[in-house]
Amino acid sequence: MDVSFTVSKWDEKPLDHTSKEFPINIAHVEYDIEGDLKGKAFVEYLLYYLDSNIDDGHLATSKISGFLHFEGTYKGKQGTFTAIEQGVFDKGNLDSPATIIKATGDLEGLKGSYNYNFSGQTSKMILDFIF
């Protein structure tokens, strides 16, 4: 199953402004999610840039690691979950498989994973969830 999302916030800064040998940025990100999974996700990413394009960050390549915290509903059930993500952002394409590590509220017991799929202007999360 897939759901659509939009990036409502992307605030990214270098972790250390003084070291060119440590090209890690931290990004505070928010997603608005629509579909069977509906709500807001708050993500903290660490990005290690392998290839950088100063003029257009979407053309860069980086290893990423992060935590996503979701608040909202899944198939009408209210709750939250936290997932861990790890992967690669490569020239506009995010391949960052994620696994749920904890769920609360009516979503307690939710297990599974997701990944991202970008097609044209559409951003989707491909869900593989079970109760």
PDB file of N, CA, C and O in Angstrom, residues 10-28 44-49 63-65:
ATOM      1  N   TRP A  10      11.993  21.608   5.658  1.00  0.00           N
ATOM      2  CA  TRP A  10      13.317  21.001   5.526  1.00  0.00           C
ATOM      3  C   TRP A  10      14.317  22.056   5.980  1.00  0.00           C
ATOM      4  O   TRP A  10      14.603  23.008   5.271  1.00  0.00           O
ATOM      5  N   ASP A  11      14.819  21.907   7.186  1.00  0.00           N
ATOM      6  CA  ASP A  11      15.775  22.849   7.762  1.00  0.00           C
ATOM      7  C   ASP A  11      17.084  22.089   7.964  1.00  0.00           C
ATOM      8  O   ASP A  11      17.200  21.282   8.883  1.00  0.00           O
ATOM      9  N   GLU A  12      18.064  22.345   7.091  1.00  0.00           N
ATOM     10  CA  GLU A  12      19.322  21.601   7.095  1.00  0.00           C
ATOM     11  C   GLU A  12      20.503  22.528   7.335  1.00  0.00           C
ATOM     12  O   GLU A  12      20.571  23.602   6.749  1.00  0.00           O
ATOM     13  N   LYS A  13      21.415  22.069   8.216  1.00  0.00           N
ATOM     14  CA  LYS A  13      22.597  22.861   8.547  1.00  0.00           C
ATOM     15  C   LYS A  13      23.790  21.935   8.734  1.00  0.00           C
ATOM     16  O   LYS A  13      23.624  20.785   9.155  1.00  0.00           O
ATOM     17  N   PRO A  14      24.998  22.438   8.491  1.00  0.00           N
ATOM     18  CA  PRO A  14      26.199  21.638   8.788  1.00  0.00           C
ATOM     19  C   PRO A  14      26.289  21.355  10.286  1.00  0.00           C
ATOM     20  O   PRO A  14      25.999  22.221  11.106  1.00  0.00           O
ATOM     21  N   LEU A  15      26.686  20.149  10.614  1.00  0.00           N
ATOM     22  CA  LEU A  15      26.873  19.786  12.012  1.00  0.00           C
ATOM     23  C   LEU A  15      28.091  20.503  12.587  1.00  0.00           C
ATOM     24  O   LEU A  15      28.096  20.929  13.729  1.00  0.00           O
ATOM     25  N   ASP A  16      29.116  20.667  11.738  1.00  0.00           N
ATOM     26  CA  ASP A  16      30.362  21.317  12.145  1.00  0.00           C
ATOM     27  C   ASP A  16      30.813  22.231  11.001  1.00  0.00           C
ATOM     28  O   ASP A  16      31.173  21.749   9.932  1.00  0.00           O
ATOM     29  N   HIS A  17      30.753  23.529  11.210  1.00  0.00           N
ATOM     30  CA  HIS A  17      31.116  24.500  10.171  1.00  0.00           C
ATOM     31  C   HIS A  17      32.618  24.561   9.898  1.00  0.00           C
ATOM     32  O   HIS A  17      33.047  25.093   8.900  1.00  0.00           O
ATOM     33  N   THR A  18      33.427  24.004  10.798  1.00  0.00           N
ATOM     34  CA  THR A  18      34.874  24.208  10.694  1.00  0.00           C
ATOM     35  C   THR A  18      35.630  23.096   9.988  1.00  0.00           C
ATOM     36  O   THR A  18      36.763  23.291   9.580  1.00  0.00           O
ATOM     37  N   SER A  19      35.011  21.918   9.825  1.00  0.00           N
ATOM     38  CA  SER A  19      35.754  20.784   9.283  1.00  0.00           C
ATOM     39  C   SER A  19      35.233  20.346   7.924  1.00  0.00           C
ATOM     40  O   SER A  19      34.128  19.818   7.811  1.00  0.00           O
ATOM     41  N   LYS A  20      36.024  20.534   6.895  1.00  0.00           N
ATOM     42  CA  LYS A  20      35.682  20.082   5.546  1.00  0.00           C
ATOM     43  C   LYS A  20      35.805  18.556   5.437  1.00  0.00           C
ATOM     44  O   LYS A  20      35.245  17.935   4.555  1.00  0.00           O
ATOM     45  N   GLU A  21      36.578  17.947   6.347  1.00  0.00           N
ATOM     46  CA  GLU A  21      36.775  16.497   6.343  1.00  0.00           C
ATOM     47  C   GLU A  21      35.636  15.753   7.047  1.00  0.00           C
ATOM     48  O   GLU A  21      35.628  14.533   7.099  1.00  0.00           O
ATOM     49  N   PHE A  22      34.679  16.487   7.574  1.00  0.00           N
ATOM     50  CA  PHE A  22      33.544  15.901   8.301  1.00  0.00           C
ATOM     51  C   PHE A  22      32.260  16.504   7.731  1.00  0.00           C
ATOM     52  O   PHE A  22      31.581  17.283   8.386  1.00  0.00           O
ATOM     53  N   PRO A  23      31.929  16.160   6.456  1.00  0.00           N
ATOM     54  CA  PRO A  23      30.827  16.823   5.758  1.00  0.00           C
ATOM     55  C   PRO A  23      29.450  16.277   6.158  1.00  0.00           C
ATOM     56  O   PRO A  23      28.726  15.705   5.341  1.00  0.00           O
ATOM     57  N   ILE A  24      29.091  16.448   7.428  1.00  0.00           N
ATOM     58  CA  ILE A  24      27.806  15.952   7.906  1.00  0.00           C
ATOM     59  C   ILE A  24      26.875  17.121   8.204  1.00  0.00           C
ATOM     60  O   ILE A  24      27.254  18.078   8.866  1.00  0.00           O
ATOM     61  N   ASN A  25      25.647  16.996   7.684  1.00  0.00           N
ATOM     62  CA  ASN A  25      24.599  17.968   7.967  1.00  0.00           C
ATOM     63  C   ASN A  25      23.527  17.300   8.812  1.00  0.00           C
ATOM     64  O   ASN A  25      23.342  16.080   8.756  1.00  0.00           O
ATOM     65  N   ILE A  26      22.796  18.118   9.564  1.00  0.00           N
ATOM     66  CA  ILE A  26      21.627  17.644  10.291  1.00  0.00           C
ATOM     67  C   ILE A  26      20.415  18.349   9.687  1.00  0.00           C
ATOM     68  O   ILE A  26      20.478  19.544   9.385  1.00  0.00           O
ATOM     69  N   ALA A  27      19.345  17.589   9.476  1.00  0.00           N
ATOM     70  CA  ALA A  27      18.129  18.162   8.883  1.00  0.00           C
ATOM     71  C   ALA A  27      16.939  17.870   9.789  1.00  0.00           C
ATOM     72  O   ALA A  27      16.740  16.734  10.223  1.00  0.00           O
ATOM     73  N   HIS A  28      16.169  18.917  10.077  1.00  0.00           N
ATOM     74  CA  HIS A  28      14.907  18.807  10.802  1.00  0.00           C
ATOM     75  C   HIS A  28      13.828  18.892   9.729  1.00  0.00           C
ATOM     76  O   HIS A  28      13.707  19.906   9.048  1.00  0.00           O
ATOM     77  N   GLU A  44      14.325  13.518  11.964  1.00  0.00           N
ATOM     78  CA  GLU A  44      15.667  14.050  12.215  1.00  0.00           C
ATOM     79  C   GLU A  44      16.632  13.206  11.396  1.00  0.00           C
ATOM     80  O   GLU A  44      16.733  11.991  11.612  1.00  0.00           O
ATOM     81  N   TYR A  45      17.279  13.842  10.411  1.00  0.00           N
ATOM     82  CA  TYR A  45      18.224  13.148   9.544  1.00  0.00           C
ATOM     83  C   TYR A  45      19.646  13.624   9.803  1.00  0.00           C
ATOM     84  O   TYR A  45      19.878  14.819  10.028  1.00  0.00           O
ATOM     85  N   LEU A  46      20.601  12.715   9.726  1.00  0.00           N
ATOM     86  CA  LEU A  46      22.012  13.040   9.584  1.00  0.00           C
ATOM     87  C   LEU A  46      22.382  12.665   8.162  1.00  0.00           C
ATOM     88  O   LEU A  46      22.061  11.558   7.712  1.00  0.00           O
ATOM     89  N   LEU A  47      23.028  13.581   7.443  1.00  0.00           N
ATOM     90  CA  LEU A  47      23.417  13.349   6.050  1.00  0.00           C
ATOM     91  C   LEU A  47      24.931  13.482   5.913  1.00  0.00           C
ATOM     92  O   LEU A  47      25.490  14.520   6.278  1.00  0.00           O
ATOM     93  N   TYR A  48      25.563  12.445   5.416  1.00  0.00           N
ATOM     94  CA  TYR A  48      27.002  12.473   5.150  1.00  0.00           C
ATOM     95  C   TYR A  48      27.180  12.611   3.646  1.00  0.00           C
ATOM     96  O   TYR A  48      26.845  11.692   2.894  1.00  0.00           O
ATOM     97  N   TYR A  49      27.651  13.762   3.209  1.00  0.00           N
ATOM     98  CA  TYR A  49      27.744  14.051   1.783  1.00  0.00           C
ATOM     99  C   TYR A  49      28.950  13.385   1.134  1.00  0.00           C
ATOM    100  O   TYR A  49      30.080  13.626   1.524  1.00  0.00           O
ATOM    101  N   LYS A  63      24.867   9.660   2.242  1.00  0.00           N
ATOM    102  CA  LYS A  63      24.369   8.581   3.097  1.00  0.00           C
ATOM    103  C   LYS A  63      23.509   9.250   4.149  1.00  0.00           C
ATOM    104  O   LYS A  63      23.859  10.317   4.653  1.00  0.00           O
ATOM    105  N   ILE A  64      22.367   8.633   4.474  1.00  0.00           N
ATOM    106  CA  ILE A  64      21.501   9.237   5.485  1.00  0.00           C
ATOM    107  C   ILE A  64      21.144   8.223   6.559  1.00  0.00           C
ATOM    108  O   ILE A  64      21.100   7.017   6.320  1.00  0.00           O
ATOM    109  N   SER A  65      20.890   8.761   7.729  1.00  0.00           N
ATOM    110  CA  SER A  65      20.404   7.976   8.843  1.00  0.00           C
ATOM    111  C   SER A  65      19.456   8.873   9.618  1.00  0.00           C
ATOM    112  O   SER A  65      19.716  10.067   9.766  1.00  0.00           O
TER     113      SER A  65
END
